[in-house]
Amino acid sequence: MLDSPRITRAVHFRRPRPPSTGIPMDKLKIRGGARLRGEVAVSGAKNAALPILAASLLTADEFIVDNVPQLQDVATTLKLLRQMGVAAERDGGTVRLKADDLSNTEAPYEMVKTMRASILVLGPLVARFGTARVSLPGGCAIGARPVDQHIKGLELLGARIRIEGGFVVAEAKRLKGTRIVTDMVTVTGTENLMMAAALAEGETIIENAAREPEVVDLADALNAMGARISGAGTASIAVQGVERLHGTRHRVMPDRIETGTFLTAVAAAGGEAVLRGAAPHTLDAVLDKLKEAGADLRAEGDLLSIRMDRRPRAVSLRTAPYPAFPTDMQAQFMALDCVADGVARITETIFENRFMHVLELQRLGANIAIEGNTAVVHGVDRLAGAPVMATDLRASACLVVAALAADGETLVDRIYHLDRGYEKMESKLAALGAQVERVK
Ligand code: UD1
């Protein structure tokens, strides 16, 4: 049975006035060139929190999520859920959600354009309510990033989908389990289809599924809600659909990209640090590359410690789906390679336009040449601080890493990108002894 009768009203957000960006244009002032030393607590993973919050749409019961990071993308997700009528309350790291009385099943353009992950409401909405109207995300700074695989999978599950006025409009009676082979490995695509299949009739097999740890964390949350999902973390996920899901309490996994970013900062600037509350087993490819660069790394339980007493050695890498090297760490490693001894080749295979940070790194004195989807980085002895501009989330993290390794002062503009995905970045850097200041 679908829960559609609870939708009382369809709200179409066609406001005549242009949306205000409301984006604070804060900058980060960093005085670099000094060794880092200290301890940092790792936050909950952004990329696990977003789909898990969206999963609240799959049940009318209360759903409690712990270890939710304070980030702009989380705030956007909660705003998105609230405007549909989901009760969502946040108390520190804990968010309580209840989707028992939805007023609409729409994700408006104003929200989706600021956060592509808004597409994650599509699967849950169509599975539980039989209707969804989600704005198409459009382009973004790091490439085209279409959602055709989300749509293809939902159609195979029996949804009728049309594109209307820039929106994906999906309708279905109860979805029916099926076999889906995605054309490429897609993280949010796998998550959307897993959530939709959880409430479908019968068995769904998702082949060529993303194996990212965040997919596993979502599957764990869904199983705690009564879903029957097996194989998450492998390329073949089996979902036995159930009639309804119930409430639960789930703790979001540690953020492996935030962890990797701080480790890379220490490797680039030199020094030693301990990261508490990390999940070292989710970081194999990154830890291997840091060791190759010359870092001394130790993992013990949820503690990860790093020590770097030398100039980094250049490390070449190629991004690919998990468990290979993550595209979300590519930019930060490029910053490391800028000050390394030797020449590194960095190949980006996931997003076609993810080298926007190269021009900014060059402003700091980096020597980088682009050959197609490969950046050839000739390490220089020192970078020198300069004003730079963040272009996307991980590019801003890359500029912070470079600024910490550079002599003098760097002013990183447009750090609203950073605030989308890094919790308390400046206070965590300050805990490592970095000289960082937010300029309003
Ligand atoms: C997720 C992560 C993001 C990370 C990316 C790759 C979240 C919220 N975001 O993004 O941080 O950088 O995985 O690890 O988890 N593609 C299509 N059609 C589709 C879907 C994807 O062509 O329907 C392409 C994309 O353009 C891209 C590739 O597939 O080239 C991988 O994208 P995908 O894994 O879907 O990225 P996201 O899930 O958006």
Short mmCIF file of C-alpha atoms and ligand atoms in Angstrom, two decimals:
data_model
loop_
_atom_site.label_atom_id
_atom_site.label_comp_id
_atom_site.label_asym_id
_atom_site.label_seq_id
_atom_site.Cartn_x
_atom_site.Cartn_y
_atom_site.Cartn_z
CA MET A 1 0.00 0.00 0.00
CA LEU A 2 1.28 3.43 -0.87
CA ASP A 3 1.03 6.24 1.64
CA SER A 4 -0.21 8.75 -0.95
CA PRO A 5 -3.49 9.80 0.77
CA ARG A 6 -1.40 11.63 3.36
CA ILE A 7 -0.30 14.14 0.74
CA THR A 8 -2.76 16.92 1.22
CA ARG A 9 -1.55 19.56 -1.19
CA ALA A 10 0.82 19.94 -4.10
CA VAL A 11 2.91 23.05 -3.74
CA HIS A 12 4.68 24.30 -6.82
CA PHE A 13 7.36 26.77 -5.94
CA ARG A 14 7.01 29.32 -8.70
CA ARG A 15 7.90 32.49 -6.93
CA PRO A 16 8.07 35.60 -9.16
CA ARG A 17 10.98 37.24 -7.36
CA PRO A 18 14.53 36.08 -8.11
CA PRO A 19 15.94 33.90 -5.36
CA SER A 20 18.42 35.66 -3.10
CA THR A 21 21.65 33.71 -2.93
CA GLY A 22 21.86 34.31 0.83
CA ILE A 23 25.43 33.07 0.60
CA PRO A 24 27.88 34.63 3.04
CA MET A 25 31.04 35.58 1.16
CA ASP A 26 33.42 34.66 3.96
CA LYS A 27 37.11 34.23 3.32
CA LEU A 28 39.74 32.18 5.12
CA LYS A 29 43.03 33.88 5.94
CA ILE A 30 45.80 31.34 6.39
CA ARG A 31 49.40 32.01 7.36
CA GLY A 32 51.25 28.92 6.21
CA GLY A 33 54.71 27.45 6.15
CA ALA A 34 54.71 26.10 9.71
CA ARG A 35 54.53 22.49 10.88
CA LEU A 36 51.19 21.25 12.18
CA ARG A 37 50.83 19.45 15.47
CA GLY A 38 47.78 18.39 17.47
CA GLU A 39 44.61 16.35 17.66
CA VAL A 40 41.41 16.55 15.64
CA ALA A 41 38.02 14.83 16.12
CA VAL A 42 36.59 13.49 12.87
CA SER A 43 32.98 14.49 12.07
CA GLY A 44 30.16 12.34 10.75
CA ALA A 45 30.34 11.72 7.00
CA LYS A 46 28.50 14.24 4.83
CA ASN A 47 28.00 11.71 2.04
CA ALA A 48 26.48 9.19 4.44
CA ALA A 49 24.36 11.72 6.34
CA LEU A 50 22.62 13.09 3.23
CA PRO A 51 21.14 9.79 1.96
CA ILE A 52 20.36 8.63 5.49
CA LEU A 53 18.39 11.83 6.20
CA ALA A 54 16.53 11.30 2.90
CA ALA A 55 15.67 7.76 4.07
CA SER A 56 13.43 9.35 6.73
CA LEU A 57 10.88 9.71 3.90
CA LEU A 58 10.51 5.91 3.82
CA THR A 59 8.70 5.63 7.15
CA ALA A 60 5.94 7.39 9.07
CA ASP A 61 7.70 6.54 12.35
CA GLU A 62 10.28 8.64 14.15
CA PHE A 63 13.76 8.19 12.73
CA ILE A 64 16.69 9.40 14.83
CA VAL A 65 20.10 10.03 13.30
CA ASP A 66 23.21 10.65 15.43
CA ASN A 67 26.62 12.05 14.51
CA VAL A 68 25.13 14.32 11.84
CA PRO A 69 27.73 16.96 10.92
CA GLN A 70 26.87 20.69 11.07
CA LEU A 71 27.23 21.53 7.41
CA GLN A 72 25.51 23.66 4.83
CA ASP A 73 24.52 20.58 2.80
CA VAL A 74 22.88 19.04 5.87
CA ALA A 75 21.01 22.31 6.52
CA THR A 76 19.83 22.28 2.89
CA THR A 77 18.65 18.67 3.20
CA LEU A 78 16.71 19.44 6.39
CA LYS A 79 15.16 22.51 4.74
CA LEU A 80 14.18 20.38 1.76
CA LEU A 81 12.57 17.74 3.97
CA ARG A 82 10.78 20.34 6.12
CA GLN A 83 9.23 22.11 3.13
CA MET A 84 7.68 18.74 2.21
CA GLY A 85 6.18 18.56 5.68
CA VAL A 86 8.71 16.30 7.41
CA ALA A 87 9.13 17.24 11.08
CA ALA A 88 12.90 17.59 11.55
CA GLU A 89 14.55 18.77 14.75
CA ARG A 90 18.21 19.08 15.38
CA ASP A 91 19.89 18.98 18.79
CA GLY A 92 23.68 19.04 18.44
CA GLY A 93 24.68 16.04 16.36
CA THR A 94 21.27 14.36 16.69
CA VAL A 95 18.45 14.87 14.21
CA ARG A 96 14.91 13.57 14.87
CA LEU A 97 12.75 13.17 11.80
CA LYS A 98 9.12 12.18 11.30
CA ALA A 99 7.57 11.98 7.85
CA ASP A 100 4.02 11.06 8.89
CA ASP A 101 2.14 13.91 7.23
CA LEU A 102 3.62 15.22 4.00
CA SER A 103 2.19 18.36 2.41
CA ASN A 104 3.91 17.83 -0.94
CA THR A 105 6.43 15.61 -2.67
CA GLU A 106 8.41 18.23 -4.51
CA ALA A 107 12.08 19.22 -4.47
CA PRO A 108 12.19 22.78 -5.87
CA TYR A 109 14.90 24.10 -8.16
CA GLU A 110 16.06 26.68 -5.61
CA MET A 111 17.29 23.88 -3.37
CA VAL A 112 18.40 21.28 -5.90
CA LYS A 113 20.60 23.77 -7.75
CA THR A 114 22.59 24.43 -4.57
CA MET A 115 22.93 20.73 -3.75
CA ARG A 116 22.80 17.94 -6.30
CA ALA A 117 22.32 15.34 -3.59
CA SER A 118 18.71 16.60 -3.33
CA ILE A 119 18.01 13.99 -6.01
CA LEU A 120 18.22 11.45 -3.15
CA VAL A 121 14.59 12.19 -2.22
CA LEU A 122 13.36 10.87 -5.59
CA GLY A 123 13.60 7.14 -4.83
CA PRO A 124 12.06 7.30 -1.33
CA LEU A 125 9.20 9.58 -2.47
CA VAL A 126 8.13 7.48 -5.41
CA ALA A 127 8.47 4.25 -3.43
CA ARG A 128 6.39 5.34 -0.45
CA PHE A 129 3.99 7.92 -1.89
CA GLY A 130 3.86 6.89 -5.55
CA THR A 131 4.59 10.41 -6.70
CA ALA A 132 7.57 12.80 -6.81
CA ARG A 133 8.50 16.01 -8.56
CA VAL A 134 12.21 16.71 -8.26
CA SER A 135 14.01 19.47 -10.09
CA LEU A 136 16.78 18.34 -12.44
CA PRO A 137 20.10 19.46 -10.95
CA GLY A 138 21.56 20.89 -14.15
CA GLY A 139 25.29 21.41 -14.58
CA CYS A 140 27.76 22.07 -11.83
CA ALA A 141 31.31 23.33 -11.58
CA ILE A 142 32.89 19.89 -11.83
CA GLY A 143 31.00 18.58 -14.82
CA ALA A 144 27.72 17.54 -16.39
CA ARG A 145 26.73 14.98 -13.74
CA PRO A 146 23.47 13.72 -15.22
CA VAL A 147 20.93 11.60 -13.30
CA ASP A 148 19.91 9.30 -16.17
CA GLN A 149 20.85 6.18 -14.20
CA HIS A 150 18.57 7.14 -11.31
CA ILE A 151 15.75 7.54 -13.83
CA LYS A 152 16.54 4.37 -15.74
CA GLY A 153 16.57 2.30 -12.55
CA LEU A 154 13.29 3.73 -11.28
CA GLU A 155 11.66 3.08 -14.66
CA LEU A 156 12.83 -0.53 -14.49
CA LEU A 157 11.20 -0.69 -11.05
CA GLY A 158 7.93 0.32 -12.73
CA ALA A 159 7.81 4.11 -12.23
CA ARG A 160 6.44 6.26 -15.05
CA ILE A 161 8.79 9.17 -15.50
CA ARG A 162 8.61 12.31 -17.58
CA ILE A 163 10.64 15.50 -17.68
CA GLU A 164 8.42 18.54 -17.36
CA GLY A 165 9.50 22.15 -16.92
CA GLY A 166 12.94 21.14 -15.68
CA PHE A 167 11.52 18.63 -13.22
CA VAL A 168 11.68 14.85 -13.08
CA VAL A 169 8.07 13.82 -12.48
CA ALA A 170 7.72 10.23 -11.30
CA GLU A 171 4.56 8.26 -10.66
CA ALA A 172 4.00 4.67 -9.70
CA LYS A 173 1.68 2.27 -8.04
CA ARG A 174 3.75 -0.03 -5.86
CA LEU A 175 7.20 -0.48 -7.41
CA LYS A 176 8.11 -4.00 -8.53
CA GLY A 177 11.46 -5.65 -7.88
CA THR A 178 13.66 -6.22 -10.90
CA ARG A 179 17.27 -6.57 -12.05
CA ILE A 180 19.07 -3.29 -12.71
CA VAL A 181 22.51 -3.01 -14.29
CA THR A 182 23.72 0.59 -14.12
CA ASP A 183 25.79 1.86 -17.08
CA MET A 184 28.44 3.26 -14.75
CA VAL A 185 29.15 3.14 -11.06
CA THR A 186 27.07 5.87 -9.43
CA VAL A 187 27.03 6.48 -5.70
CA THR A 188 23.80 8.45 -5.21
CA GLY A 189 22.23 6.44 -8.05
CA THR A 190 22.88 3.20 -6.16
CA GLU A 191 21.54 4.80 -2.98
CA ASN A 192 18.37 6.09 -4.63
CA LEU A 193 17.61 2.71 -6.17
CA MET A 194 18.37 0.84 -2.95
CA MET A 195 15.93 3.08 -1.06
CA ALA A 196 13.24 2.69 -3.73
CA ALA A 197 13.70 -1.10 -3.89
CA ALA A 198 13.39 -1.38 -0.10
CA LEU A 199 9.63 -0.76 -0.39
CA ALA A 200 9.10 -2.50 -3.77
CA GLU A 201 7.25 -5.75 -4.20
CA GLY A 202 9.67 -8.68 -4.53
CA GLU A 203 13.40 -8.83 -5.11
CA THR A 204 15.61 -6.21 -6.75
CA ILE A 205 19.19 -6.84 -7.78
CA ILE A 206 21.38 -3.82 -8.42
CA GLU A 207 24.41 -4.79 -10.51
CA ASN A 208 27.48 -2.58 -11.01
CA ALA A 209 26.52 -1.00 -7.70
CA ALA A 210 28.76 1.55 -6.02
CA ARG A 211 30.80 -0.06 -3.21
CA GLU A 212 31.46 3.14 -1.27
CA PRO A 213 31.34 2.80 2.53
CA GLU A 214 28.55 5.41 2.57
CA VAL A 215 26.37 2.97 0.57
CA VAL A 216 27.01 0.39 3.29
CA ASP A 217 26.14 2.90 6.02
CA LEU A 218 22.85 3.68 4.29
CA ALA A 219 22.09 -0.03 3.88
CA ASP A 220 22.77 -0.55 7.60
CA ALA A 221 20.34 2.27 8.45
CA LEU A 222 17.69 0.85 6.10
CA ASN A 223 18.11 -2.66 7.51
CA ALA A 224 17.66 -1.23 11.01
CA MET A 225 14.36 0.21 9.69
CA GLY A 226 13.29 -3.28 8.65
CA ALA A 227 14.62 -3.40 5.09
CA ARG A 228 16.15 -6.62 3.77
CA ILE A 229 19.30 -5.59 1.92
CA SER A 230 22.34 -7.77 1.41
CA GLY A 231 25.53 -7.31 -0.57
CA ALA A 232 26.01 -3.58 0.14
CA GLY A 233 29.74 -2.91 -0.22
CA THR A 234 29.91 -5.28 -3.20
CA ALA A 235 29.01 -4.62 -6.84
CA SER A 236 25.81 -6.69 -6.53
CA ILE A 237 23.20 -5.60 -4.01
CA ALA A 238 20.07 -7.68 -3.36
CA VAL A 239 17.00 -6.03 -1.87
CA GLN A 240 13.96 -8.05 -0.76
CA GLY A 241 11.18 -5.48 -0.74
CA VAL A 242 9.00 -5.12 2.35
CA GLU A 243 5.56 -3.51 2.76
CA ARG A 244 6.66 -0.88 5.23
CA LEU A 245 9.65 0.32 7.18
CA HIS A 246 9.70 1.40 10.82
CA GLY A 247 11.59 3.94 12.89
CA THR A 248 15.08 3.39 14.23
CA ARG A 249 18.14 5.17 15.56
CA HIS A 250 21.32 5.22 13.50
CA ARG A 251 24.79 6.71 13.96
CA VAL A 252 26.43 8.15 10.84
CA MET A 253 29.89 6.75 9.99
CA PRO A 254 33.03 8.93 10.25
CA ASP A 255 33.88 11.17 7.29
CA ARG A 256 36.70 9.51 5.35
CA ILE A 257 37.20 12.51 3.08
CA GLU A 258 37.51 14.94 5.98
CA THR A 259 39.96 12.49 7.59
CA GLY A 260 41.96 12.25 4.38
CA THR A 261 41.99 16.03 3.99
CA PHE A 262 43.55 16.61 7.43
CA LEU A 263 46.09 13.82 6.87
CA THR A 264 47.07 15.35 3.55
CA ALA A 265 47.41 18.79 5.15
CA VAL A 266 49.89 17.36 7.68
CA ALA A 267 51.74 15.51 4.92
CA ALA A 268 52.07 18.72 2.90
CA ALA A 269 52.96 21.11 5.73
CA GLY A 270 54.89 18.59 7.84
CA GLY A 271 54.26 17.78 11.49
CA GLU A 272 52.30 15.23 13.45
CA ALA A 273 48.64 14.73 14.28
CA VAL A 274 46.18 12.29 15.76
CA LEU A 275 42.71 11.97 14.27
CA ARG A 276 40.12 10.64 16.72
CA GLY A 277 36.90 8.89 15.74
CA ALA A 278 38.16 7.90 12.28
CA ALA A 279 37.37 4.77 10.26
CA PRO A 280 40.84 3.81 8.98
CA HIS A 281 39.55 0.76 7.05
CA THR A 282 37.63 3.09 4.69
CA LEU A 283 40.81 4.91 3.68
CA ASP A 284 43.11 2.21 2.30
CA ALA A 285 43.88 3.85 -1.06
CA VAL A 286 44.49 7.26 0.53
CA LEU A 287 46.69 5.87 3.32
CA ASP A 288 48.76 3.90 0.79
CA LYS A 289 49.41 7.08 -1.21
CA LEU A 290 50.33 9.04 1.92
CA LYS A 291 52.83 6.32 2.85
CA GLU A 292 54.23 6.48 -0.68
CA ALA A 293 54.66 10.23 -0.13
CA GLY A 294 56.78 9.43 2.94
CA ALA A 295 54.31 9.83 5.81
CA ASP A 296 54.51 7.60 8.85
CA LEU A 297 50.95 6.39 9.57
CA ARG A 298 49.53 4.34 12.42
CA ALA A 299 45.97 3.11 12.86
CA GLU A 300 44.67 1.77 16.15
CA GLY A 301 40.94 1.31 16.59
CA ASP A 302 39.38 4.63 15.65
CA LEU A 303 42.65 6.55 16.04
CA LEU A 304 44.76 7.46 13.05
CA SER A 305 48.08 9.14 13.59
CA ILE A 306 50.40 10.68 11.05
CA ARG A 307 53.93 11.98 11.23
CA MET A 308 55.75 13.71 8.40
CA ASP A 309 59.32 14.79 8.89
CA ARG A 310 60.49 15.19 5.32
CA ARG A 311 59.62 16.86 2.07
CA PRO A 312 56.89 14.72 0.46
CA ARG A 313 57.82 12.45 -2.45
CA ALA A 314 55.68 12.98 -5.57
CA VAL A 315 52.82 10.45 -5.81
CA SER A 316 50.96 9.69 -9.03
CA LEU A 317 47.37 8.54 -8.82
CA ARG A 318 44.24 7.79 -10.77
CA THR A 319 40.77 8.37 -9.36
CA ALA A 320 38.19 5.58 -9.67
CA PRO A 321 35.18 4.25 -7.75
CA TYR A 322 35.78 2.78 -4.29
CA PRO A 323 37.94 0.99 -3.19
CA ALA A 324 40.30 2.83 -5.57
CA PHE A 325 41.51 6.38 -4.97
CA PRO A 326 38.53 8.75 -4.38
CA THR A 327 37.91 11.68 -6.70
CA ASP A 328 36.97 13.65 -3.58
CA MET A 329 40.66 13.47 -2.48
CA GLN A 330 42.19 14.28 -5.87
CA ALA A 331 42.45 18.06 -5.40
CA GLN A 332 43.99 17.80 -1.93
CA PHE A 333 46.65 15.38 -3.24
CA MET A 334 47.43 17.76 -6.05
CA ALA A 335 48.25 20.39 -3.42
CA LEU A 336 50.56 17.86 -1.75
CA ASP A 337 52.26 17.05 -5.06
CA CYS A 338 52.81 20.78 -5.70
CA VAL A 339 55.42 20.86 -2.92
CA ALA A 340 56.71 17.29 -3.42
CA ASP A 341 60.06 16.12 -4.66
CA GLY A 342 59.58 14.87 -8.21
CA VAL A 343 56.88 14.75 -10.89
CA ALA A 344 53.40 13.35 -10.30
CA ARG A 345 50.70 12.41 -12.81
CA ILE A 346 47.18 12.82 -11.48
CA THR A 347 44.45 11.32 -13.66
CA GLU A 348 40.80 12.12 -13.02
CA THR A 349 38.41 9.49 -14.40
CA ILE A 350 35.14 10.30 -12.59
CA PHE A 351 34.39 13.97 -13.36
CA GLU A 352 35.46 15.62 -16.61
CA ASN A 353 36.01 19.11 -15.26
CA ARG A 354 37.58 18.56 -11.89
CA PHE A 355 40.82 20.51 -12.38
CA MET A 356 39.43 23.96 -11.63
CA HIS A 357 41.87 24.26 -8.72
CA VAL A 358 44.89 24.08 -11.05
CA LEU A 359 44.77 27.76 -12.03
CA GLU A 360 44.44 28.76 -8.39
CA LEU A 361 47.37 26.54 -7.35
CA GLN A 362 49.42 28.21 -10.07
CA ARG A 363 48.73 31.55 -8.36
CA LEU A 364 50.61 30.12 -5.39
CA GLY A 365 53.55 29.22 -7.59
CA ALA A 366 52.69 25.62 -8.51
CA ASN A 367 54.03 24.09 -11.71
CA ILE A 368 51.19 22.08 -13.26
CA ALA A 369 50.40 21.20 -16.87
CA ILE A 370 47.10 19.67 -17.97
CA GLU A 371 47.09 16.91 -20.58
CA GLY A 372 43.48 15.87 -21.16
CA ASN A 373 42.24 14.33 -17.93
CA THR A 374 45.75 14.18 -16.47
CA ALA A 375 47.52 16.89 -14.51
CA VAL A 376 51.30 16.70 -14.57
CA VAL A 377 52.63 18.27 -11.39
CA HIS A 378 56.28 19.24 -11.11
CA GLY A 379 56.95 19.76 -7.42
CA VAL A 380 58.45 23.12 -6.43
CA ASP A 381 60.57 23.80 -3.33
CA ARG A 382 58.12 26.28 -1.83
CA LEU A 383 54.71 27.77 -2.62
CA ALA A 384 54.09 31.42 -1.74
CA GLY A 385 50.81 32.75 -0.32
CA ALA A 386 48.42 34.75 -2.55
CA PRO A 387 44.71 35.51 -2.82
CA VAL A 388 42.87 32.54 -4.38
CA MET A 389 39.29 31.58 -5.09
CA ALA A 390 37.51 28.34 -4.24
CA THR A 391 35.48 26.89 -7.11
CA ASP A 392 33.93 23.80 -5.54
CA LEU A 393 33.95 21.87 -2.31
CA ARG A 394 37.09 19.75 -2.67
CA ALA A 395 38.90 22.48 -4.63
CA SER A 396 38.52 24.69 -1.57
CA ALA A 397 39.99 21.95 0.62
CA CYS A 398 42.91 21.72 -1.82
CA LEU A 399 43.55 25.46 -1.50
CA VAL A 400 43.55 25.18 2.30
CA VAL A 401 46.11 22.35 2.12
CA ALA A 402 48.26 24.37 -0.29
CA ALA A 403 47.95 27.51 1.86
CA LEU A 404 49.15 25.60 4.94
CA ALA A 405 52.23 24.47 3.03
CA ALA A 406 52.88 27.87 1.44
CA ASP A 407 55.05 30.61 2.88
CA GLY A 408 53.23 33.78 3.89
CA GLU A 409 49.56 34.62 3.79
CA THR A 410 46.87 33.12 1.56
CA LEU A 411 43.35 34.48 1.43
CA VAL A 412 40.91 31.80 0.24
CA ASP A 413 37.78 33.44 -1.15
CA ARG A 414 34.32 31.85 -1.54
CA ILE A 415 34.67 29.40 1.30
CA TYR A 416 30.92 28.82 1.30
CA HIS A 417 32.00 25.82 -0.80
CA LEU A 418 34.10 24.63 2.13
CA ASP A 419 31.21 25.15 4.57
CA ARG A 420 29.09 22.79 2.48
CA GLY A 421 31.24 19.83 3.45
CA TYR A 422 33.67 20.57 6.28
CA GLU A 423 32.48 21.01 9.87
CA LYS A 424 34.36 23.64 11.89
CA MET A 425 37.31 23.57 9.50
CA GLU A 426 39.04 26.60 10.98
CA SER A 427 38.78 25.51 14.61
CA LYS A 428 40.03 22.04 13.69
CA LEU A 429 42.98 23.57 11.84
CA ALA A 430 43.62 25.85 14.82
CA ALA A 431 43.74 22.71 17.00
CA LEU A 432 46.64 21.64 14.77
CA GLY A 433 48.40 24.93 15.48
CA ALA A 434 47.61 26.47 12.10
CA GLN A 435 47.19 30.23 11.89
CA VAL A 436 43.73 30.50 10.38
CA GLU A 437 41.14 33.22 10.59
CA ARG A 438 37.68 33.57 9.05
CA VAL A 439 37.22 36.98 7.50
CA LYS A 440 33.54 37.96 7.22
C1 UD1 B 1 28.87 11.12 -5.05
C2 UD1 B 1 29.40 11.95 -3.91
C3 UD1 B 1 30.50 12.88 -4.41
C4 UD1 B 1 31.57 12.08 -5.12
C5 UD1 B 1 30.97 11.18 -6.19
C6 UD1 B 1 31.98 10.24 -6.80
C7 UD1 B 1 27.47 12.16 -2.47
C8 UD1 B 1 26.40 13.03 -1.90
N1 UD1 B 1 28.31 12.73 -3.37
O1 UD1 B 1 28.31 12.02 -6.01
O2 UD1 B 1 31.05 13.55 -3.28
O3 UD1 B 1 32.48 12.96 -5.74
O4 UD1 B 1 29.93 10.38 -5.62
O5 UD1 B 1 32.59 9.47 -5.83
O6 UD1 B 1 27.59 11.01 -2.10
N2 UD1 B 1 26.68 9.70 -13.79
C9 UD1 B 1 25.92 9.65 -14.92
N3 UD1 B 1 24.58 9.40 -14.78
C10 UD1 B 1 23.98 9.21 -13.58
C11 UD1 B 1 24.77 9.26 -12.42
C12 UD1 B 1 26.12 9.50 -12.55
O7 UD1 B 1 26.42 9.82 -16.03
O8 UD1 B 1 22.76 8.99 -13.54
C13 UD1 B 1 28.15 9.94 -13.88
C14 UD1 B 1 28.57 11.27 -13.26
O9 UD1 B 1 28.43 12.32 -14.16
C15 UD1 B 1 30.00 10.98 -12.90
C16 UD1 B 1 29.96 9.49 -12.51
O10 UD1 B 1 28.80 8.97 -13.09
O11 UD1 B 1 30.83 11.12 -14.01
C17 UD1 B 1 29.92 9.23 -11.01
O12 UD1 B 1 28.94 10.05 -10.42
P1 UD1 B 1 28.17 9.63 -9.09
O13 UD1 B 1 28.84 8.49 -8.42
O14 UD1 B 1 26.72 9.51 -9.40
O15 UD1 B 1 28.36 10.94 -8.20
P2 UD1 B 1 27.35 11.46 -7.14
O16 UD1 B 1 26.57 10.32 -6.59
O17 UD1 B 1 26.62 12.64 -7.67
#
